[in-house]
Amino acid sequence: EAQVTQNPRYLITVTGKKLTVTCSQNMNHEYMSWYRQDPGLGLRQIYYSMNVEVTDKGDVPEGYKVSRKEKRNFPLILESPSPNQTSLYFCASSPWDTYYEQYFGPGTRLTVT
Amino acid sequence: TQLLEQSPQFLSIQEGENLTVYCNSSSVFSSLQWYRQEPGEGPVLLVTVVTGGEVKKLKRLTFQFGDARKDSSLHITAAQPGDTGLYLCAGASSGSARQLTFGSGTQLTVLP
C-alpha cells in the first residue's frame, strides 16, 4: 500500500530534550516536506526537500532541522524543543513535477512541557 | 511569503443545503489545490486547478480558479453529513521555489 508513515504518532516531552520524528514514504517520491498545524493558522511549511541531499527552508524553520540522506526518509529534528513547538506535525511527499499534489502522513502530535 | 485567506472559518449547515467556501490572495499562484482533512488524519487532495477561469467538478463539488489565478472557490451542492471536515486550499508558488502555501481552513459541519 502506497503510504507515508510517521513515528511516533504521539509524543510528550520536556523542554530542551532533543527529539526526532521520523517520516518514510514508499512511493519513490522526490519531494518531501514537513508542516506544522496549529488552530486557526492552517498548515505552515517548516522544511522541504526536492531530492536527496537537497533541503530548503519553508516559512517557519526556526528551531527545526532536517536531513535527506535517503530518498524515502525525511526526519524532523528538534534539537532543543520549547513549549511553542507544541503542535500537530505532518510529513508529506509527492513526485517532483507535481510537488503540489502531496500525500500526507497521519500526523504526530507533539506536546512540549 | 504568499498568504491565502479562507472564508468562512467555520460553517454549520443542514443536510441538503448548498454552500460556498472562498480562498483569496493578493499573490498569483501557478496552481491551486483543495484538500480535505478529517479528524486524526492528514489532508487528502481533492483537486488541482491550473488555468485561470478553470472549473472542475467532482460529483457534488465544484471548484473554480479565478481568472487572475489569485483566488478560488469550492461550492458544494446538497451537502451531506459525509462532507463534514476541514477544507484547505493551497497555492503552489509561481517562482522557482517549490513551496505550497496553505490557507487557514474552513471547518464544515453538515447536520443530518
CSV table of C-alpha atoms in Angstrom, one decimal:
chain,number,residue,atom,x,y,z
A,1,GLU,CA,0.0,0.0,0.0
A,2,ALA,CA,1.3,3.4,-1.0
A,3,GLN,CA,1.7,5.5,2.1
A,4,VAL,CA,3.6,8.0,4.2
A,5,THR,CA,4.4,6.8,7.7
A,6,GLN,CA,5.3,8.9,10.7
A,7,ASN,CA,6.6,7.9,14.1
A,8,PRO,CA,5.8,8.4,16.8
A,9,ARG,CA,2.1,9.4,16.4
A,10,TYR,CA,2.1,11.0,19.9
A,11,LEU,CA,4.9,12.4,21.9
A,12,ILE,CA,5.1,14.3,25.2
A,13,THR,CA,8.5,15.6,26.1
A,14,VAL,CA,10.2,18.3,28.2
A,15,THR,CA,11.8,21.5,27.2
A,16,GLY,CA,15.3,21.0,25.9
A,17,LYS,CA,15.3,17.2,25.4
A,18,LYS,CA,16.3,16.5,21.8
A,19,LEU,CA,13.8,14.5,19.7
A,20,THR,CA,13.4,13.1,16.2
A,21,VAL,CA,10.2,12.5,14.3
A,22,THR,CA,10.7,10.0,11.5
A,23,CYS,CA,9.0,10.1,8.2
A,24,SER,CA,9.1,7.5,5.5
A,25,GLN,CA,7.4,7.1,2.1
A,26,ASN,CA,7.3,4.0,-0.2
A,27,MET,CA,6.2,5.8,-3.4
A,28,ASN,CA,9.7,6.7,-4.7
A,29,HIS,CA,8.8,10.4,-4.4
A,30,GLU,CA,11.5,13.0,-4.9
A,31,TYR,CA,9.7,15.8,-2.9
A,32,MET,CA,9.2,15.6,0.8
A,33,SER,CA,8.0,18.2,3.3
A,34,TRP,CA,7.2,18.9,6.9
A,35,TYR,CA,4.4,21.1,8.1
A,36,ARG,CA,3.0,22.1,11.5
A,37,GLN,CA,-0.7,22.7,12.0
A,38,ASP,CA,-2.0,25.0,14.7
A,39,PRO,CA,-5.6,26.1,15.3
A,40,GLY,CA,-6.6,29.0,13.1
A,41,LEU,CA,-3.3,29.0,11.3
A,42,GLY,CA,-3.7,26.2,8.9
A,43,LEU,CA,-0.6,24.2,7.7
A,44,ARG,CA,2.7,26.0,7.8
A,45,GLN,CA,5.7,24.6,6.0
A,46,ILE,CA,8.8,24.0,8.1
A,47,TYR,CA,11.3,22.5,5.6
A,48,TYR,CA,11.1,20.8,2.3
A,49,SER,CA,13.4,18.7,0.1
A,50,MET,CA,13.3,18.3,-3.6
A,51,ASN,CA,15.7,15.3,-3.6
A,52,VAL,CA,18.4,13.5,-1.7
A,53,GLU,CA,20.8,16.0,0.0
A,54,VAL,CA,18.7,19.0,-1.1
A,55,THR,CA,16.7,20.7,1.6
A,56,ASP,CA,15.2,24.2,1.8
A,57,LYS,CA,13.6,26.3,4.5
A,58,GLY,CA,9.9,26.8,4.5
A,59,ASP,CA,8.0,29.6,6.2
A,60,VAL,CA,8.7,28.5,9.9
A,61,PRO,CA,12.1,26.8,10.0
A,62,GLU,CA,13.4,28.2,13.3
A,63,GLY,CA,14.1,25.6,15.9
A,64,TYR,CA,14.0,22.7,13.5
A,65,LYS,CA,16.5,20.7,11.5
A,66,VAL,CA,16.0,18.1,8.7
A,67,SER,CA,18.2,15.8,6.7
A,68,ARG,CA,17.6,13.8,3.5
A,69,LYS,CA,20.2,11.1,3.2
A,70,GLU,CA,17.9,8.6,1.6
A,71,LYS,CA,15.1,9.2,-0.9
A,72,ARG,CA,12.5,7.5,1.3
A,73,ASN,CA,13.3,9.1,4.6
A,74,PHE,CA,13.0,12.7,5.8
A,75,PRO,CA,13.4,13.0,9.6
A,76,LEU,CA,12.5,16.2,11.5
A,77,ILE,CA,14.8,17.0,14.4
A,78,LEU,CA,14.1,19.3,17.3
A,79,GLU,CA,17.5,19.9,19.0
A,80,SER,CA,16.1,21.8,22.0
A,81,PRO,CA,12.3,21.7,22.0
A,82,SER,CA,10.4,24.6,23.5
A,83,PRO,CA,6.7,24.8,24.5
A,84,ASN,CA,5.9,26.9,21.5
A,85,GLN,CA,6.7,23.9,19.3
A,86,THR,CA,3.8,22.1,20.8
A,87,SER,CA,1.8,21.3,17.6
A,88,LEU,CA,0.5,18.7,15.2
A,89,TYR,CA,3.1,17.8,12.7
A,90,PHE,CA,2.6,16.4,9.2
A,91,CYS,CA,5.1,14.9,6.7
A,92,ALA,CA,4.1,14.8,3.1
A,93,SER,CA,5.6,13.5,-0.2
A,94,SER,CA,5.0,13.9,-3.9
A,95,PRO,CA,6.6,13.5,-7.3
A,96,TRP,CA,8.9,16.3,-8.1
A,97,ASP,CA,7.0,17.6,-11.1
A,98,THR,CA,3.6,17.7,-9.3
A,99,TYR,CA,5.0,18.7,-5.9
A,100,TYR,CA,1.8,20.5,-5.1
A,101,GLU,CA,-0.2,17.2,-5.1
A,102,GLN,CA,1.0,15.9,-1.8
A,103,TYR,CA,0.4,12.7,0.1
A,104,PHE,CA,0.3,13.3,3.8
A,105,GLY,CA,1.2,11.1,6.7
A,106,PRO,CA,-1.2,10.6,9.7
A,107,GLY,CA,0.4,13.3,11.8
A,108,THR,CA,2.5,13.4,15.0
A,109,ARG,CA,1.0,15.2,18.0
A,110,LEU,CA,3.8,16.7,20.0
A,111,THR,CA,3.5,18.3,23.4
A,112,VAL,CA,6.5,20.1,25.0
A,113,THR,CA,6.1,20.9,28.7
B,1,THR,CA,5.6,35.0,2.0
B,2,GLN,CA,2.4,34.4,0.0
B,3,LEU,CA,-0.8,34.3,2.0
B,4,LEU,CA,-4.1,32.6,1.4
B,5,GLU,CA,-7.2,33.7,3.3
B,6,GLN,CA,-10.1,31.3,3.6
B,7,SER,CA,-13.7,32.2,4.5
B,8,PRO,CA,-15.7,31.4,6.3
B,9,GLN,CA,-13.6,29.9,9.1
B,10,PHE,CA,-16.5,27.8,10.4
B,11,LEU,CA,-19.7,26.7,8.6
B,12,SER,CA,-22.5,24.7,10.1
B,13,ILE,CA,-25.4,23.8,7.8
B,14,GLN,CA,-28.2,21.3,7.4
B,15,GLU,CA,-28.1,18.4,5.1
B,16,GLY,CA,-29.3,19.3,1.6
B,17,GLU,CA,-28.2,22.9,1.7
B,18,ASN,CA,-25.7,24.4,-0.7
B,19,LEU,CA,-22.5,26.2,0.4
B,20,THR,CA,-19.5,28.1,-1.0
B,21,VAL,CA,-16.1,28.4,0.6
B,22,TYR,CA,-13.7,31.1,-0.6
B,23,CYS,CA,-9.9,31.2,-0.9
B,24,ASN,CA,-8.3,34.6,-1.6
B,25,SER,CA,-4.9,36.0,-2.0
B,26,SER,CA,-3.1,39.1,-3.4
B,27,SER,CA,-0.5,36.7,-4.9
B,28,VAL,CA,-0.6,34.8,-8.2
B,29,PHE,CA,-0.2,31.1,-8.0
B,30,SER,CA,0.8,28.7,-10.7
B,31,SER,CA,-1.9,26.3,-9.5
B,32,LEU,CA,-4.3,25.9,-6.6
B,33,GLN,CA,-5.3,22.8,-4.7
B,34,TRP,CA,-8.1,21.9,-2.4
B,35,TYR,CA,-7.5,19.3,0.3
B,36,ARG,CA,-9.9,17.8,2.8
B,37,GLN,CA,-8.9,16.7,6.3
B,38,GLU,CA,-10.8,14.6,8.8
B,39,PRO,CA,-10.0,14.3,12.5
B,40,GLY,CA,-6.9,12.3,13.3
B,41,GLU,CA,-5.8,12.1,9.7
B,42,GLY,CA,-3.6,14.0,7.2
B,43,PRO,CA,-5.1,16.2,4.4
B,44,VAL,CA,-6.2,14.4,1.3
B,45,LEU,CA,-6.1,16.0,-2.1
B,46,LEU,CA,-9.4,16.7,-3.8
B,47,VAL,CA,-8.5,18.7,-6.9
B,48,THR,CA,-5.9,20.8,-8.6
B,49,VAL,CA,-6.8,23.8,-10.8
B,50,VAL,CA,-4.2,25.3,-13.1
B,51,THR,CA,-5.7,27.6,-15.6
B,52,GLY,CA,-7.3,30.9,-14.8
B,53,GLY,CA,-11.0,30.6,-15.0
B,54,GLU,CA,-10.9,26.8,-14.8
B,55,VAL,CA,-13.9,25.0,-13.4
B,56,LYS,CA,-13.7,21.4,-12.2
B,57,LYS,CA,-16.5,19.2,-10.9
B,58,LEU,CA,-16.1,16.3,-8.6
B,59,LYS,CA,-19.6,14.8,-8.0
B,60,ARG,CA,-21.4,17.5,-5.9
B,61,LEU,CA,-18.3,19.6,-5.5
B,62,THR,CA,-17.4,22.4,-8.0
B,63,PHE,CA,-14.1,24.1,-7.9
B,64,GLN,CA,-13.2,27.3,-9.7
B,65,PHE,CA,-9.9,29.1,-10.2
B,66,GLY,CA,-10.1,32.9,-10.6
B,67,ASP,CA,-9.2,34.5,-13.9
B,68,ALA,CA,-6.2,36.1,-12.4
B,69,ARG,CA,-5.1,32.9,-10.6
B,70,LYS,CA,-5.3,34.7,-7.2
B,71,ASP,CA,-8.4,33.2,-5.8
B,72,SER,CA,-10.6,30.1,-5.8
B,73,SER,CA,-13.9,28.8,-4.6
B,74,LEU,CA,-15.4,25.5,-3.6
B,75,HIS,CA,-19.1,25.0,-4.0
B,76,ILE,CA,-20.9,22.0,-2.5
B,77,THR,CA,-24.4,21.2,-3.7
B,78,ALA,CA,-26.9,19.4,-1.5
B,79,ALA,CA,-24.4,18.9,1.3
B,80,GLN,CA,-24.4,15.5,3.2
B,81,PRO,CA,-23.1,14.6,6.6
B,82,GLY,CA,-20.2,12.8,4.9
B,83,ASP,CA,-19.0,16.2,3.6
B,84,THR,CA,-18.1,17.2,7.2
B,85,GLY,CA,-14.4,18.0,7.5
B,86,LEU,CA,-11.7,20.7,7.3
B,87,TYR,CA,-11.3,22.1,3.8
B,88,LEU,CA,-8.0,23.6,3.0
B,89,CYS,CA,-6.9,25.5,-0.1
B,90,ALA,CA,-3.2,25.5,-1.0
B,91,GLY,CA,-1.4,27.6,-3.6
B,92,ALA,CA,1.7,26.5,-5.5
B,93,SER,CA,4.4,29.2,-5.8
B,94,SER,CA,4.8,30.7,-9.2
B,95,GLY,CA,8.6,31.1,-8.8
B,96,SER,CA,11.4,28.6,-8.7
B,97,ALA,CA,10.8,27.7,-5.0
B,98,ARG,CA,8.7,24.7,-4.8
B,99,GLN,CA,6.6,25.7,-1.9
B,100,LEU,CA,3.0,25.1,-1.1
B,101,THR,CA,1.1,27.7,0.9
B,102,PHE,CA,-2.0,26.7,2.8
B,103,GLY,CA,-5.0,28.7,3.8
B,104,SER,CA,-6.2,28.5,7.4
B,105,GLY,CA,-9.0,26.2,6.5
B,106,THR,CA,-12.8,26.1,6.7
B,107,GLN,CA,-14.3,23.7,9.2
B,108,LEU,CA,-17.6,22.4,7.7
B,109,THR,CA,-20.2,20.6,9.7
B,110,VAL,CA,-23.2,19.2,7.9
B,111,LEU,CA,-26.0,18.3,10.3
B,112,PRO,CA,-28.4,15.4,9.5
